[in-house]
Short mmCIF file of C-alpha atoms and ligand atoms in Angstrom, two decimals:
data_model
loop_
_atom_site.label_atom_id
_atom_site.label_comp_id
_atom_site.label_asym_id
_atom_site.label_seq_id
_atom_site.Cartn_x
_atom_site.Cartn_y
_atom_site.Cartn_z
CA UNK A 160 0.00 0.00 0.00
CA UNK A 161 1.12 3.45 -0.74
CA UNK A 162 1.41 6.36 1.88
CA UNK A 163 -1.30 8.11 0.34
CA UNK A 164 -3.76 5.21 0.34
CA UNK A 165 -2.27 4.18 3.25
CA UNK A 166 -3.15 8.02 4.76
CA UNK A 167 -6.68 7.90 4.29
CA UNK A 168 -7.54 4.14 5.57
CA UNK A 169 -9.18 4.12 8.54
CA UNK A 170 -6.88 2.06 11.40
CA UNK A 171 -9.29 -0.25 13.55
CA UNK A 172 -9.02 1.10 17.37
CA UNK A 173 -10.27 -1.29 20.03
CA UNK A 174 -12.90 -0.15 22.45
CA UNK A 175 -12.74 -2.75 24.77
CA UNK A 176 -12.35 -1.13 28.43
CA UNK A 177 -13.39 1.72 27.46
CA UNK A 178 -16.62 2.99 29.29
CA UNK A 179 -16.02 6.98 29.97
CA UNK A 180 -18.43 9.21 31.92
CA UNK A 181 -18.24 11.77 28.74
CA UNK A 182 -21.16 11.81 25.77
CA UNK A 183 -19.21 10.26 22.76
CA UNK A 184 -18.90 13.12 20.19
CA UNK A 185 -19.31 10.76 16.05
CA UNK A 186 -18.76 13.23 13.37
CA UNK A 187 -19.95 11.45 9.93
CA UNK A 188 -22.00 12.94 6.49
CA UNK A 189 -20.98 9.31 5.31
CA UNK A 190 -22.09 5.97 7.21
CA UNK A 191 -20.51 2.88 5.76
CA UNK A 192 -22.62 -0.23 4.58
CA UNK A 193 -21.58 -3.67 4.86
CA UNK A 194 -22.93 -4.54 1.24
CA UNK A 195 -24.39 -3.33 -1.79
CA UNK A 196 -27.63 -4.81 -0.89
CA UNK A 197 -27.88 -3.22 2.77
CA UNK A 198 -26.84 0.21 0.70
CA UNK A 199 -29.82 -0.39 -1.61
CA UNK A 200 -32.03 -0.73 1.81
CA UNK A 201 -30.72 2.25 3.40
CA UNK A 202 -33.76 3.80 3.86
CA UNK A 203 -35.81 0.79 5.22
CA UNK A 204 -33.87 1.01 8.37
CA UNK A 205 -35.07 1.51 11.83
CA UNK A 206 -35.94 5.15 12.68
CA UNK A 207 -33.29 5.21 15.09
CA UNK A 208 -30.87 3.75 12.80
CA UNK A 209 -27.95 5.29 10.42
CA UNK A 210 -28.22 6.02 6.63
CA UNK A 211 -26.58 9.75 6.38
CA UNK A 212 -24.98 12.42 8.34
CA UNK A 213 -28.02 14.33 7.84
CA UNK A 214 -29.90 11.85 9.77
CA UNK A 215 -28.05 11.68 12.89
CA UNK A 216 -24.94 9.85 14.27
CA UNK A 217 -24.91 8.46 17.82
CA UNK A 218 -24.77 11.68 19.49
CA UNK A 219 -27.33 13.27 17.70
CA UNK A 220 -29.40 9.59 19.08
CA UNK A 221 -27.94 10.46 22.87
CA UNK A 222 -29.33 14.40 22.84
CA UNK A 223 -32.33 13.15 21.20
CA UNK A 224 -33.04 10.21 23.45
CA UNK A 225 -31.83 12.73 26.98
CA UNK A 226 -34.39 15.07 25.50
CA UNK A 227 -37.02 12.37 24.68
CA UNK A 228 -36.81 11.55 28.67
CA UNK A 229 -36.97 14.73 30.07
CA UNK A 230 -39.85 15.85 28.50
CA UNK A 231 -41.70 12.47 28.80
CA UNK A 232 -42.13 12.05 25.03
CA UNK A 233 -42.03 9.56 22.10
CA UNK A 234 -39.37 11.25 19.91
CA UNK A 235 -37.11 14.10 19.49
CA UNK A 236 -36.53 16.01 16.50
CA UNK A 237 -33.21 18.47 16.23
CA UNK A 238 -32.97 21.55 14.44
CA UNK A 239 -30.11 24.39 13.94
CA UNK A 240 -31.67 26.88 16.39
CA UNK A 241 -34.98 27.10 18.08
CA UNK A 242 -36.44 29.32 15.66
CA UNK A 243 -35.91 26.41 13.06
CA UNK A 244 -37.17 23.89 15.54
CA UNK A 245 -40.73 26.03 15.84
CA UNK A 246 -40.86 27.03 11.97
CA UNK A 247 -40.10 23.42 10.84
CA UNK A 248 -42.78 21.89 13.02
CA UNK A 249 -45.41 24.86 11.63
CA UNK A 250 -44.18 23.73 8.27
CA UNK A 251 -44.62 19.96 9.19
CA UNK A 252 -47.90 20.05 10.50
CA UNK A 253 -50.28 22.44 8.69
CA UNK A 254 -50.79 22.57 5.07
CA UNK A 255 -51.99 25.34 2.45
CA UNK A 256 -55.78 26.00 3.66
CA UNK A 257 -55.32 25.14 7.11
CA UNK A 258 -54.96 27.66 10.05
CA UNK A 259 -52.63 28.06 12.79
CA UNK A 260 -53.65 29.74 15.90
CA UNK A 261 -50.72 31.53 17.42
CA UNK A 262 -50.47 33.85 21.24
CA UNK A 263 -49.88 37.33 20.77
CA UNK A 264 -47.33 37.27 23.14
CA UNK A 265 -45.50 34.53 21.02
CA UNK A 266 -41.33 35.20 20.54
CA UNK A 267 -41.17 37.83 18.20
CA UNK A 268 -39.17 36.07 15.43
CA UNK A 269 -41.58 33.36 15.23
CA UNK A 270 -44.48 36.13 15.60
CA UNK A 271 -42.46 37.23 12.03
CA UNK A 272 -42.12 33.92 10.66
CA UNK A 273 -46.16 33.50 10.87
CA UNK A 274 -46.65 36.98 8.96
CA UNK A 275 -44.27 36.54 6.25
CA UNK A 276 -43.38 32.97 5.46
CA UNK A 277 -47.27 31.23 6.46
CA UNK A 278 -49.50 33.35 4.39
CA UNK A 279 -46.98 33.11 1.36
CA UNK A 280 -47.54 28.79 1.88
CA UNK A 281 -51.16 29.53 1.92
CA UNK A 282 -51.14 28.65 5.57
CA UNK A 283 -53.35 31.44 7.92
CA UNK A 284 -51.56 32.44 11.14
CA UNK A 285 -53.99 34.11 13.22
CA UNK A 286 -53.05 35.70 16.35
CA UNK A 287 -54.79 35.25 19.82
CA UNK A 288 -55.21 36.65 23.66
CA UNK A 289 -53.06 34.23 25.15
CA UNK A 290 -55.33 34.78 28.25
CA UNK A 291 -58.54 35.03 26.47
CA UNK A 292 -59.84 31.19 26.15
CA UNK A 293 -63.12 32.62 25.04
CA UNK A 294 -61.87 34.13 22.16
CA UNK A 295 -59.41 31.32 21.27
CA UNK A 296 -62.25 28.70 20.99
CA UNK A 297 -64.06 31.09 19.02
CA UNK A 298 -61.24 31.50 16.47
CA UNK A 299 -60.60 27.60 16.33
CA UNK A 300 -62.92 26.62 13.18
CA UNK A 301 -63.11 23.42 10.46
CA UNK A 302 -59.66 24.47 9.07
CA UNK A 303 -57.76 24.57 12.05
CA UNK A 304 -54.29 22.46 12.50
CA UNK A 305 -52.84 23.96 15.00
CA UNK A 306 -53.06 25.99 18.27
CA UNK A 307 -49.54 27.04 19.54
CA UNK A 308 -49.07 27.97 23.17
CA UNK A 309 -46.06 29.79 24.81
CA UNK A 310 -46.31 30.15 28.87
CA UNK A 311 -45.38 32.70 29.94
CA UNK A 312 -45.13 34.48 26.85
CA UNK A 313 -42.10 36.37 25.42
CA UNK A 314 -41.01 39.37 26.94
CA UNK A 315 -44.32 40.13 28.95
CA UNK A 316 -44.36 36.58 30.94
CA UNK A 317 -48.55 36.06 30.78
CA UNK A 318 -48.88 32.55 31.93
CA UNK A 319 -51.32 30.42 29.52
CA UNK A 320 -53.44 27.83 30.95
CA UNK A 321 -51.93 24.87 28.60
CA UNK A 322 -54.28 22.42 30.10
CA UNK A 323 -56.95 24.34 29.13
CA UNK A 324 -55.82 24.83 25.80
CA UNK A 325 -55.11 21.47 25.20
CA UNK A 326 -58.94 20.24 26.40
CA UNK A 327 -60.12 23.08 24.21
CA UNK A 328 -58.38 22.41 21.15
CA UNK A 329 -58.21 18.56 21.32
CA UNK A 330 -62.41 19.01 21.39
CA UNK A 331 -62.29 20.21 18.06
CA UNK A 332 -59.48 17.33 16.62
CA UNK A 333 -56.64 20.40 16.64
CA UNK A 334 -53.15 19.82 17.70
CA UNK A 335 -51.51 21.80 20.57
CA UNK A 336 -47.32 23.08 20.12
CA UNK A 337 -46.06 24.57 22.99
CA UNK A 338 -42.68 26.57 23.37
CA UNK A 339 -41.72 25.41 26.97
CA UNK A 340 -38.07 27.11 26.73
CA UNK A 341 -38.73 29.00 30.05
CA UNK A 342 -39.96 26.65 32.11
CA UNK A 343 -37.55 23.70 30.54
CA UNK A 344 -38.45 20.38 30.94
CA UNK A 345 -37.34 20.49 34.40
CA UNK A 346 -39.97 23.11 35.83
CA UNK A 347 -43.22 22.14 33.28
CA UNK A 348 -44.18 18.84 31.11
CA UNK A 349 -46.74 20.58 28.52
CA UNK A 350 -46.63 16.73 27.22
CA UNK A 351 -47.94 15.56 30.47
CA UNK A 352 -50.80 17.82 30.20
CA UNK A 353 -51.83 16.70 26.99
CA UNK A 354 -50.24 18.80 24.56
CA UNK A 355 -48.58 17.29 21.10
CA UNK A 356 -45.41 19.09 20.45
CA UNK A 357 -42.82 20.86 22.59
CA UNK A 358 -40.15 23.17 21.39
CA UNK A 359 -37.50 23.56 23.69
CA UNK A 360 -34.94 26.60 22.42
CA UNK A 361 -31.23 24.47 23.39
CA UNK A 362 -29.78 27.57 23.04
CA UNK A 363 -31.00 29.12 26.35
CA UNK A 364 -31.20 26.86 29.75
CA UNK A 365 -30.65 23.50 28.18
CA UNK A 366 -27.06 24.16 27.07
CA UNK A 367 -26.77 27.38 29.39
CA UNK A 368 -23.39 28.77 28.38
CA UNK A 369 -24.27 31.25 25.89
CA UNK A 370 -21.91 29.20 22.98
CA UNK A 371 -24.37 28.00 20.76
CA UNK A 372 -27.53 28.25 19.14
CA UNK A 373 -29.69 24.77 18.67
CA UNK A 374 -33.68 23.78 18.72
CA UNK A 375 -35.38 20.19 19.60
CA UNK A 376 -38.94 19.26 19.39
CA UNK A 377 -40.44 16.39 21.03
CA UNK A 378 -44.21 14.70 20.43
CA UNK A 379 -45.95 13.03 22.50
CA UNK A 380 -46.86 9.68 20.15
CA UNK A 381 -44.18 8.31 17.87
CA UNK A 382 -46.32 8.56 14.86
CA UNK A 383 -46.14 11.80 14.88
CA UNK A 384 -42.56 12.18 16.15
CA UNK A 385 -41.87 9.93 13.08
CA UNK A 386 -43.64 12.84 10.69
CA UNK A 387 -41.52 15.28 11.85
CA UNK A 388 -38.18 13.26 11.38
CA UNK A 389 -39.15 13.08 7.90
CA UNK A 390 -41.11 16.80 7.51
CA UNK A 391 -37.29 17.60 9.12
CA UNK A 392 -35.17 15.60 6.91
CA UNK A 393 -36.58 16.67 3.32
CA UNK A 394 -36.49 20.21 4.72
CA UNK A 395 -32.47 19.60 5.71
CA UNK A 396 -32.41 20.17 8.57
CA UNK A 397 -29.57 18.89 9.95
CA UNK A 398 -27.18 19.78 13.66
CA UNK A 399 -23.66 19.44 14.82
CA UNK A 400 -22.75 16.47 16.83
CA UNK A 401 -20.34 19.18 18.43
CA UNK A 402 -23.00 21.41 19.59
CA UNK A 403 -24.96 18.59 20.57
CA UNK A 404 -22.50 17.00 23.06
CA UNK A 405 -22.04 20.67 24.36
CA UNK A 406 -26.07 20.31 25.20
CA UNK A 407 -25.90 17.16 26.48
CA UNK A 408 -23.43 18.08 28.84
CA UNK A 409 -25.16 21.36 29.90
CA UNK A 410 -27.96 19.27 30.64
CA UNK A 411 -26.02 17.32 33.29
CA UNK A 412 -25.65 20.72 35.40
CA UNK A 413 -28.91 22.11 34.11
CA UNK A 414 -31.20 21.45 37.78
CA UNK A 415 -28.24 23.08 39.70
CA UNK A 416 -27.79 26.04 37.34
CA UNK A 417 -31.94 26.53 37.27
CA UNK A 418 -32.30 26.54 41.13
CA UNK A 419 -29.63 28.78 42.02
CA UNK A 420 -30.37 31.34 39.03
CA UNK A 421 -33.98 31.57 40.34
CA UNK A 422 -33.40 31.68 44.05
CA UNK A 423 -31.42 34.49 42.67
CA UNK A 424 -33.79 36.05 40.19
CA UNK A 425 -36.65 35.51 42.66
CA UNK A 426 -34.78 37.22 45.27
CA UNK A 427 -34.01 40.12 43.13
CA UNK A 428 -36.97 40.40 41.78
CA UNK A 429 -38.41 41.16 44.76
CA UNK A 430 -36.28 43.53 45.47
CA UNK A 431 -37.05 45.66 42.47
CA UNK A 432 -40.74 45.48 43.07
CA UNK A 433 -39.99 47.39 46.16
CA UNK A 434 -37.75 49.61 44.49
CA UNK A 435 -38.98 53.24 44.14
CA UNK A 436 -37.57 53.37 40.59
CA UNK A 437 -39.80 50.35 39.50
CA UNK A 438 -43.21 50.32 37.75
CA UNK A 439 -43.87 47.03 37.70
CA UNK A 440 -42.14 43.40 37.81
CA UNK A 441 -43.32 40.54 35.95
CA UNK A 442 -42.40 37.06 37.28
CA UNK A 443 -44.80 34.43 37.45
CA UNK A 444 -43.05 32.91 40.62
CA UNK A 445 -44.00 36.57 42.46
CA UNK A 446 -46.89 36.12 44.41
CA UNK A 447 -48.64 39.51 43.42
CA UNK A 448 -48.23 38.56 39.57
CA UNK A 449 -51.26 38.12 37.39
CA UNK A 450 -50.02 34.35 36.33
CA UNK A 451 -48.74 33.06 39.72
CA UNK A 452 -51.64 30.68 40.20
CA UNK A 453 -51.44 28.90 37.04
CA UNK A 454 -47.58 28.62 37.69
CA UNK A 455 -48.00 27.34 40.97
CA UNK A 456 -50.28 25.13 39.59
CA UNK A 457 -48.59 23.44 36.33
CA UNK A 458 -44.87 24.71 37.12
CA UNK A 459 -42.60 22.78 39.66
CA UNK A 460 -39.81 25.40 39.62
CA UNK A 461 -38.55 29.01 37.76
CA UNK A 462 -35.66 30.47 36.13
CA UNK A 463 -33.66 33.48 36.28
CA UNK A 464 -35.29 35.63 33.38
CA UNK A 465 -38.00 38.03 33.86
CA UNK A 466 -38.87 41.50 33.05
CA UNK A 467 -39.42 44.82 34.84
CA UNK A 468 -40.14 48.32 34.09
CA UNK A 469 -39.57 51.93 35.14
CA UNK A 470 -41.27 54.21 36.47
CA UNK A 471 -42.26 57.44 33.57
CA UNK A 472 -40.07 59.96 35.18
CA UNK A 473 -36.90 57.70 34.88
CA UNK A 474 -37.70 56.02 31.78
CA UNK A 475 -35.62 58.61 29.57
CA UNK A 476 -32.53 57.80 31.74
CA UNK A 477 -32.42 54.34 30.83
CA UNK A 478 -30.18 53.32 28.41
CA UNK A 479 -27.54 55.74 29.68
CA UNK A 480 -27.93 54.37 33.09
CA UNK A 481 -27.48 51.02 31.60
CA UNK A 482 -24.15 51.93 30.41
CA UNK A 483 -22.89 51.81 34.02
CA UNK A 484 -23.41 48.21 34.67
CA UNK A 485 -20.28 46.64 35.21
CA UNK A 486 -21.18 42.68 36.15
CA UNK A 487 -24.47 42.55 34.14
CA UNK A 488 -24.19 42.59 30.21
CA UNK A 489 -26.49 43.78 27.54
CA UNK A 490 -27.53 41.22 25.42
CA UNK A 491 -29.74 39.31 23.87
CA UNK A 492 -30.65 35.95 24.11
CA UNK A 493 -30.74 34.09 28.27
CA UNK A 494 -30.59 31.04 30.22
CA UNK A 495 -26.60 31.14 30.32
CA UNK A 496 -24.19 31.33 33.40
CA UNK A 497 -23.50 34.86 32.92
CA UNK A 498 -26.53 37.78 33.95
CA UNK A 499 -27.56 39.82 30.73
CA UNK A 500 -29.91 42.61 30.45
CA UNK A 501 -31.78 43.54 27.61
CA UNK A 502 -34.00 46.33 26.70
CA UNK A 503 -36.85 45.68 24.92
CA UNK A 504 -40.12 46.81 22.88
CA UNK A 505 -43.01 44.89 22.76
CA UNK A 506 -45.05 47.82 21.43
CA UNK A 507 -44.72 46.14 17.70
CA UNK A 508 -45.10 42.77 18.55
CA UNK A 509 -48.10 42.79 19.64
CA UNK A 510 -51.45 43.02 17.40
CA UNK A 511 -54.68 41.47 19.46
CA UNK A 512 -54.06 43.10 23.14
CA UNK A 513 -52.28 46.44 22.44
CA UNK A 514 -49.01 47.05 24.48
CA UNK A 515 -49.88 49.89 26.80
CA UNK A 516 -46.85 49.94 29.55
CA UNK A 517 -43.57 51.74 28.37
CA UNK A 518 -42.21 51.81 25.81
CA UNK A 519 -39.20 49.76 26.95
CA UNK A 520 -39.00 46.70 28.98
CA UNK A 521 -36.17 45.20 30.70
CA UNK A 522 -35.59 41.83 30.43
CA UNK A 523 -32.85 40.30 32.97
CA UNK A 524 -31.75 36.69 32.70
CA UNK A 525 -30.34 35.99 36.40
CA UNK A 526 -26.78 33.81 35.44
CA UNK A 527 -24.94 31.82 38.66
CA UNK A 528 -23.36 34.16 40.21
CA UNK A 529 -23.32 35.70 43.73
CA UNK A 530 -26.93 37.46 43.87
CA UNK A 531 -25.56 40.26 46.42
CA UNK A 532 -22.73 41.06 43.48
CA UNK A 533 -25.16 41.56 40.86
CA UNK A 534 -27.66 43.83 43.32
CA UNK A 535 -24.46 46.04 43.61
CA UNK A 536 -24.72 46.20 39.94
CA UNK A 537 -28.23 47.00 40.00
CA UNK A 538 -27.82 49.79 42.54
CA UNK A 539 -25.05 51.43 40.44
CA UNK A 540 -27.90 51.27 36.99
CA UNK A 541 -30.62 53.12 40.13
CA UNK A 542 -28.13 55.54 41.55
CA UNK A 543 -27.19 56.80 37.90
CA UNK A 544 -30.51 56.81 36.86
CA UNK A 545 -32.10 58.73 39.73
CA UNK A 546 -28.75 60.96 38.96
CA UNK A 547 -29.38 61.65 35.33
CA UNK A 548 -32.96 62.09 36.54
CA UNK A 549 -32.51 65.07 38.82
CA UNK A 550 -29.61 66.97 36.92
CA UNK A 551 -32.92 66.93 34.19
CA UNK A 552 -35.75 67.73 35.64
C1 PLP B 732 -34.75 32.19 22.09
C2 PLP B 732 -36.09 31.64 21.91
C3 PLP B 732 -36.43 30.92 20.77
C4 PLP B 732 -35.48 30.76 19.61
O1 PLP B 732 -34.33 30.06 19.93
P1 PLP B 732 -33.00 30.26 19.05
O2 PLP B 732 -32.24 29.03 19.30
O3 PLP B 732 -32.35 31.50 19.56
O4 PLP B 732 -33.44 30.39 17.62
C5 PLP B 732 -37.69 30.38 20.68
N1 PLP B 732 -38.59 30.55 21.66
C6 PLP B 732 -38.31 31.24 22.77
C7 PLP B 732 -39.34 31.38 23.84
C8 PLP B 732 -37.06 31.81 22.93
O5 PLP B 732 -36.79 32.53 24.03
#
């Protein structure tokens, strides 16, 4: 043999022994047959099986399966980013005629997905009151698919009363999708409670460090698990084993990451509600909030992210005020180790219950570290903004 062939022939490595803690990263577009004839049959393999990168490799099968578990489902489906994971199962479930029923309060790129990409497919997207059940029935007619939930809801945190939804919709033959990627699988089931789908966005809690962007969505029956794997794979969609070992293993700290970055959100959020700068806090785990009861209900635990705002008089101060923040970054995106902040508008986003608050809402993701460090930080954003305030007025 030559050194060149000799370069690219793969050198059999024995396994034997060899039974690490770690999740095996396979990289692979190509999966060797045996024979021509099990080549030829490819695609008559098992659903769990290997035929193409495209398709998975054993570490796309471990995140799938860890995600499968956690969120008491049949199958998991994988997709580049969450986005992907919530237009790809829109795209795999409802066809042209047929009408998806959407929350107002629904993440804003998917919000924009619905009103650019659906219509153009001759699929309606019609926006609802996520806390309106009245008027969601009333919109749910013969040429319904879909109804997709999101508790609590971007931005504005309005829990939804999933179960609900779910007896509602499942009256009328409609499938329920629900975009748990608050909650996680750790702190709600929406499967439990009857719904169909759940879209969890990897890129937040699940992998938690802020280094990567991924999407899964789980159903509750395999048949229709098995719809999306193929809806997925003609669409090609396909995910890094890389980024999915990175998830897996952020899953492994994920329950000790959650609890400490809401004990710490909780207990600044609190805080702020007290705070004579404040307007308002939104956090479903708050007793006073609006949604508390259905969380306490359906939710076994929090996370770190919710939103407050300020009062009229300081609202103009904001953004330079923000610029003092030493600990706490401005950012989008949440869920990671590290505490962002992120102002944000709602007033566009939102076409069925008209955004009356102010114009800017701030949305903190609480990461792991010490809560009294990042209250420091928060008292050097109030004492510049009370500052810039008074030299104003
Ligand atoms: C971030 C987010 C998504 C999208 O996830 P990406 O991986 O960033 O595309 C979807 N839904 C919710 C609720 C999110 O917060």
């Amino acid at each position: 043999m030559h050194d060149e062939t000799r370069s690219v022939s793969k050198v059999p490595v024995s396994l034997a022994g060899y039974d690490s803690l770690t999740v095996p990263i396979h990289r692979a577009s190509t999966i060797r047959y045996p024979d021509a004839a099990s080549f030829a049959a490819r695609f008559e393999r098992d659903a769990d099986g290997y035929v193409y990168g495209l398709y998975g490799t054993p570490t796309h099968r471990y995140l799938e399966k860890k995600i499968t578990e956690l969120e008491e489902g049949a199958r998991t489906v994988l997709a580049p980013s969450g986005q992907a994971a919530v237009a790809c199962t829109m795209l795999a479930l409802a066809k042209s005629g047929e009408r998806i029923l959407i929350p107002d309060t629904v993440y804003g790129p998917v919000r924009d997905f619905a009103t650019h990409e659906l219509p153009a497919l001759g699929i309606e997207a019609v926006f609802y009151d996520p806390l309106d059940l009245k008027e969601l029935d009333g919109l749910i007619n013969s040429s319904t698919r879909l109804v997709w939930a999101e508790s609590p809801g971007s931005v504005t945190l309005e829990m939804q009363d999933v179960p609900a939804i779910v007896e509602m919709a499942h009256a009328h033959g409609v499938l329920v999708g629900c975009d748990n990627t608050w909650a996680s699988p750790l702190n709600f089931r929406p499967l439990r409670h009857g719904a169909d789908v759940v879209v969890e966005a990897l890129s937040k809690h699940l992998s938690g460090h802020s280094d990567l962007i991924l999407g899964s969505v789980t159903a509750r029956d395999d048949s229709l698990g098995l719809k999306l794997k193929a809806a997925f794979g003609r669409l090609g969609i396909g995910t890094s084993p890389d980024d999915c070992a990175l998830v897996a293993r952020g899953i492994e700290t994920l329950a000790v990451r959650l609890k400490r970055s809401s004990a710490s959100g909780l207990e600044i959020a609190a805080w702020l509600a007290r705070h004579p700068c404040v307007e308002t806090v939104s956090h479903p785990a708050l007793p006073e909030d609006p949604g508390h009861e259905i969380w306490q209900r359906d939710f076994s635990g929090a996370c770190g992210v919710f939103t407050f705002t300020l009062k009229q008089r300081y609202a103009d101060q904001a953004f330079s005020a923000l610029d003092t923040l030493e600990l706490i970054s401005i950012g989008a995106s949440w869920g990671g180790t590290k505490s962002l902040i992120a102002p944000t508008s709602v007033k566009a986003l939102r076409s069925v219950r008209p955004w009356t608050g102010p114009d800017y809402l701030f949305r903190l993701s609480v990461g792991v570290e010490h809560p009294d460090d990042l209250r420091r930080d928060l008292e050097r954003f109030f004492a510049a903004l009370t500052l810039n305030a008074a030299t104003a007025a």
